[in-house]
C-alpha cells in the first residue's frame, strides 16, 4: 500500500494564480482532511470530508475550496493565491472520525506564493 | 472550547536519559488525546492515543503517556532517549460535539538528543 500520497511535493506560485493539490489514499478510508502547517503554530485544519461527495469547513477555510468526487481522492484548490497561503500542506485520512481513529498523513506539499 | 498547550517549544536531552514532553489541554467535552511525531521533511506518525480507556497509554518506540483529568495533562515520556527520537512532537486534542468534530494541534515540541 502506498498509504496517503500528495501531488505535487513543491510548488511556487505568483500572487493571484490558482492551483489544485491532489491527495490520494488507498486504504478505503471514509474521512479525509487538509491541514496547513506554519512555523510555531502546529497544524490547522482547513477542510475535511466524512465521505464521498461531502465536505466541511475546518478552522481556517477562507481562500480554499475542496472536492471529494471519489472516495480515494481529496482535492484542495486555491482560486487566487496570496502570500499568506505560503505554507506546508498536509493531507490525512482515517477510517472513521478523527476523534477516535488514527489519522494517516501524507508527506506534505511545500507551497510558496510570491 | 478546546485548546492544547505544549509547555516547551524545545527540549534537549542526552542519549540514554529520560524524555518528558509536557502537554496540557482544555475541553468542554470528553476529549480524545493523541501524540504524533514528525521527523524532518516527513508527514506525521501516530505515537499513541487516549480515547477514554486506560489512562496510561503505551505507544510505539517505548513512549507512553498518562491521561490525568484532574490536572488536564497528557505528558509524553520515554525512559531512555535514542538518537532516532530527535524530531518534533505534537499533542492533539479531538472532540465530537453538537457542532461536529474538532481537532486542535499543539504548537509542537522539538526534541534534541545529544550523543
Short mmCIF file of C-alpha atoms in Angstrom, two decimals:
data_model
loop_
_atom_site.label_atom_id
_atom_site.label_comp_id
_atom_site.label_asym_id
_atom_site.label_seq_id
_atom_site.Cartn_x
_atom_site.Cartn_y
_atom_site.Cartn_z
CA UNK A 1 0.00 0.00 0.00
CA UNK A 2 1.19 3.49 -0.84
CA UNK A 3 -0.87 4.94 2.02
CA UNK A 4 -1.52 8.66 1.53
CA UNK A 5 0.17 10.38 -1.38
CA UNK A 6 0.23 14.08 -2.28
CA UNK A 7 0.90 15.79 -5.60
CA UNK A 8 2.92 17.94 -6.15
CA UNK A 9 5.66 17.91 -3.50
CA UNK A 10 6.74 21.51 -4.15
CA UNK A 11 5.18 24.44 -5.95
CA UNK A 12 5.90 28.13 -6.39
CA UNK A 13 3.04 30.42 -7.39
CA UNK A 14 2.71 34.10 -8.09
CA UNK A 15 0.06 36.11 -6.26
CA UNK A 16 -3.30 35.64 -7.94
CA UNK A 17 -2.52 32.34 -9.62
CA UNK A 18 -4.61 29.27 -8.97
CA UNK A 19 -3.68 25.68 -8.34
CA UNK A 20 -5.01 22.35 -7.12
CA UNK A 21 -3.35 19.99 -4.68
CA UNK A 22 -4.22 16.33 -5.05
CA UNK A 23 -4.42 13.85 -2.20
CA UNK A 24 -4.96 10.14 -2.80
CA UNK A 25 -5.34 7.28 -0.31
CA UNK A 26 -5.54 3.55 -1.00
CA UNK A 27 -6.78 2.43 2.43
CA UNK A 28 -10.51 2.81 1.71
CA UNK A 29 -10.81 5.43 4.45
CA UNK A 30 -14.02 7.38 4.82
CA UNK A 31 -12.57 10.54 6.37
CA UNK A 32 -10.04 12.81 4.70
CA UNK A 33 -8.52 16.11 5.85
CA UNK A 34 -6.44 19.01 4.64
CA UNK A 35 -4.16 20.84 7.07
CA UNK A 36 -1.65 23.62 6.80
CA UNK A 37 1.49 23.78 8.93
CA UNK A 38 3.12 27.07 9.75
CA UNK A 39 6.17 27.60 12.00
CA UNK A 40 5.29 27.67 15.69
CA UNK A 41 1.60 27.00 15.08
CA UNK A 42 1.23 23.26 14.72
CA UNK A 43 -1.25 22.03 12.13
CA UNK A 44 -4.54 23.78 11.44
CA UNK A 45 -7.48 22.07 9.79
CA UNK A 46 -8.61 23.72 6.55
CA UNK A 47 -11.39 21.43 5.33
CA UNK A 48 -12.37 17.85 5.83
CA UNK A 49 -14.67 15.21 4.34
CA UNK A 50 -16.64 12.47 6.07
CA UNK A 51 -17.28 10.53 2.88
CA UNK A 52 -17.50 10.67 -0.90
CA UNK A 53 -19.36 13.74 -2.06
CA UNK A 54 -19.19 15.54 1.31
CA UNK A 55 -17.03 18.40 2.54
CA UNK A 56 -16.99 20.56 5.65
CA UNK A 57 -15.10 23.62 6.87
CA UNK A 58 -12.36 23.36 9.40
CA UNK A 59 -10.61 26.02 11.42
CA UNK A 60 -9.09 28.09 8.57
CA UNK A 61 -11.17 27.55 5.39
CA UNK A 62 -11.03 31.04 3.85
CA UNK A 63 -9.33 31.18 0.45
CA UNK A 64 -9.57 27.43 -0.13
CA UNK A 65 -12.06 25.08 -1.75
CA UNK A 66 -12.20 21.31 -1.72
CA UNK A 67 -13.89 18.48 -3.54
CA UNK A 68 -14.30 14.76 -2.84
CA UNK A 69 -15.76 13.32 -6.04
CA UNK A 70 -14.16 9.94 -5.47
CA UNK A 71 -13.68 8.23 -2.12
CA UNK A 72 -9.95 7.86 -2.60
CA UNK A 73 -9.24 11.44 -3.67
CA UNK A 74 -9.50 14.78 -1.87
CA UNK A 75 -8.60 17.92 -3.80
CA UNK A 76 -7.62 21.27 -2.30
CA UNK A 77 -7.94 24.32 -4.53
CA UNK A 78 -6.56 27.83 -4.25
CA UNK A 79 -8.50 30.11 -6.59
CA UNK A 80 -6.35 33.22 -6.16
CA UNK A 81 -3.19 32.55 -4.22
CA UNK A 82 -1.93 35.04 -1.65
CA UNK A 83 1.45 35.25 0.13
CA UNK A 84 -0.35 34.36 3.39
CA UNK A 85 -1.02 30.94 1.89
CA UNK A 86 2.69 30.13 1.80
CA UNK A 87 2.82 27.03 3.97
CA UNK A 88 3.31 23.28 4.05
CA UNK A 89 0.07 21.44 3.31
CA UNK A 90 -0.66 18.00 4.68
CA UNK A 91 -3.40 15.65 3.69
CA UNK A 92 -4.56 12.91 6.05
CA UNK A 93 -7.14 10.15 6.14
CA UNK A 94 -8.77 8.00 8.81
CA UNK A 95 -11.12 5.01 8.71
CA UNK A 96 -13.66 6.71 10.94
CA UNK A 97 -13.90 10.01 12.73
CA UNK A 98 -10.59 11.58 13.67
CA UNK A 99 -11.93 11.89 17.21
CA UNK A 100 -11.19 8.23 17.91
CA UNK A 101 -9.18 6.98 14.96
CA UNK A 102 -5.57 7.48 13.99
CA UNK A 103 -5.04 9.86 11.10
CA UNK A 104 -2.59 8.75 8.41
CA UNK A 105 -0.64 11.61 6.91
CA UNK A 106 0.87 12.21 3.52
CA UNK A 107 4.41 13.57 3.06
CA UNK A 108 3.29 17.17 2.53
CA UNK A 109 3.34 19.81 -0.21
CA UNK A 110 5.52 22.86 0.26
CA UNK A 111 3.84 25.88 -1.37
CA UNK A 112 5.44 29.27 -1.79
CA UNK A 113 3.39 32.23 -3.02
CA UNK A 114 5.45 35.18 -4.23
CA UNK B 1 -13.95 25.46 23.70
CA UNK B 2 -10.93 23.27 23.17
CA UNK B 3 -7.27 24.15 23.39
CA UNK B 4 -3.94 22.42 23.80
CA UNK B 5 -0.71 23.84 25.17
CA UNK B 6 2.66 22.24 24.78
CA UNK B 7 4.65 23.76 27.58
CA UNK B 8 8.09 23.58 25.95
CA UNK B 9 8.93 24.59 22.40
CA UNK B 10 12.33 22.83 22.65
CA UNK B 11 13.63 20.03 24.86
CA UNK B 12 17.21 18.80 24.83
CA UNK B 13 18.31 15.53 26.44
CA UNK B 14 21.34 13.29 26.32
CA UNK B 15 21.11 9.85 24.74
CA UNK B 16 20.09 7.27 27.35
CA UNK B 17 18.38 9.79 29.67
CA UNK B 18 14.60 10.12 30.22
CA UNK B 19 12.37 12.20 27.99
CA UNK B 20 9.44 14.29 29.24
CA UNK B 21 7.33 16.34 26.81
CA UNK B 22 4.53 18.23 28.52
CA UNK B 23 1.01 18.81 27.23
CA UNK B 24 -1.96 20.46 28.92
CA UNK B 25 -5.39 20.60 27.37
CA UNK B 26 -8.73 22.28 27.86
CA UNK B 27 -12.00 20.82 26.66
CA UNK B 28 -15.70 21.27 27.36
CA UNK B 29 -16.34 17.72 26.21
CA UNK B 30 -14.68 14.38 26.88
CA UNK B 31 -11.62 14.55 24.64
CA UNK B 32 -9.54 12.05 22.80
CA UNK B 33 -5.85 12.83 23.04
CA UNK B 34 -3.04 11.89 20.69
CA UNK B 35 0.69 12.29 20.36
CA UNK B 36 2.16 12.42 16.85
CA UNK B 37 5.81 12.58 15.82
CA UNK B 38 7.19 14.35 12.76
CA UNK B 39 10.69 13.67 11.53
CA UNK B 40 12.29 16.33 9.29
CA UNK B 41 10.56 16.76 5.94
CA UNK B 42 8.15 13.91 6.69
CA UNK B 43 4.47 13.55 7.44
CA UNK B 44 3.18 12.90 10.94
CA UNK B 45 3.06 9.45 12.51
CA UNK B 46 0.92 8.38 15.47
CA UNK B 47 2.83 7.55 18.66
CA UNK B 48 -0.13 6.80 20.91
CA UNK B 49 -3.72 7.78 21.69
CA UNK B 50 -6.12 8.02 24.62
CA UNK B 51 -9.83 7.53 23.91
CA UNK B 52 -11.39 7.03 27.40
CA UNK B 53 -9.99 3.59 28.10
CA UNK B 54 -6.88 3.01 30.26
CA UNK B 55 -5.35 6.27 31.48
CA UNK B 56 -1.79 5.02 30.99
CA UNK B 57 -1.26 4.58 27.30
CA UNK B 58 1.69 2.79 25.74
CA UNK B 59 2.80 3.65 22.25
CA UNK B 60 5.43 2.80 19.73
CA UNK B 61 9.19 3.03 20.25
CA UNK B 62 8.95 2.87 24.04
CA UNK B 63 6.88 6.03 24.51
CA UNK B 64 3.98 6.26 26.91
CA UNK B 65 1.63 8.94 28.21
CA UNK B 66 -0.70 9.28 31.18
CA UNK B 67 -4.06 10.98 30.98
CA UNK B 68 -4.64 12.97 34.18
CA UNK B 69 -8.08 14.50 34.15
CA UNK B 70 -7.62 16.38 37.43
CA UNK B 71 -4.52 18.09 36.05
CA UNK B 72 -5.82 18.29 32.45
CA UNK B 73 -2.49 16.90 31.31
CA UNK B 74 -1.26 14.27 28.87
CA UNK B 75 2.51 14.27 29.19
CA UNK B 76 4.66 12.06 26.95
CA UNK B 77 7.54 10.12 28.47
CA UNK B 78 10.25 7.66 27.49
CA UNK B 79 12.69 6.10 29.95
CA UNK B 80 15.75 6.29 27.70
CA UNK B 81 16.22 8.58 24.71
CA UNK B 82 17.71 7.35 21.47
CA UNK B 83 19.29 9.46 18.76
CA UNK B 84 16.49 8.45 16.40
CA UNK B 85 13.95 10.13 18.73
CA UNK B 86 15.12 13.56 17.61
CA UNK B 87 12.03 15.02 15.92
CA UNK B 88 9.08 17.32 16.51
CA UNK B 89 6.23 16.06 18.67
CA UNK B 90 2.64 17.23 18.56
CA UNK B 91 -0.04 16.82 21.21
CA UNK B 92 -3.54 16.74 19.73
CA UNK B 93 -7.00 17.01 21.29
CA UNK B 94 -10.11 15.90 19.42
CA UNK B 95 -13.75 16.16 20.44
CA UNK B 96 -17.12 15.34 18.95
CA UNK B 97 -19.79 17.82 19.91
CA UNK B 98 -23.06 19.17 18.58
CA UNK B 99 -21.13 21.35 16.14
CA UNK B 100 -19.30 18.41 14.64
CA UNK B 101 -15.81 17.14 15.11
CA UNK B 102 -12.94 19.38 16.12
CA UNK B 103 -9.21 18.64 16.19
CA UNK B 104 -6.69 21.02 17.72
CA UNK B 105 -2.92 20.56 17.38
CA UNK B 106 -0.44 21.93 19.85
CA UNK B 107 2.34 24.15 18.54
CA UNK B 108 4.85 21.31 18.82
CA UNK B 109 7.91 20.47 20.89
CA UNK B 110 11.20 19.90 19.13
CA UNK B 111 13.26 17.20 20.83
CA UNK B 112 17.04 17.31 20.52
CA UNK B 113 19.07 14.27 21.55
CA UNK B 114 22.77 14.73 22.29
CA UNK B 115 25.28 11.92 21.94
#
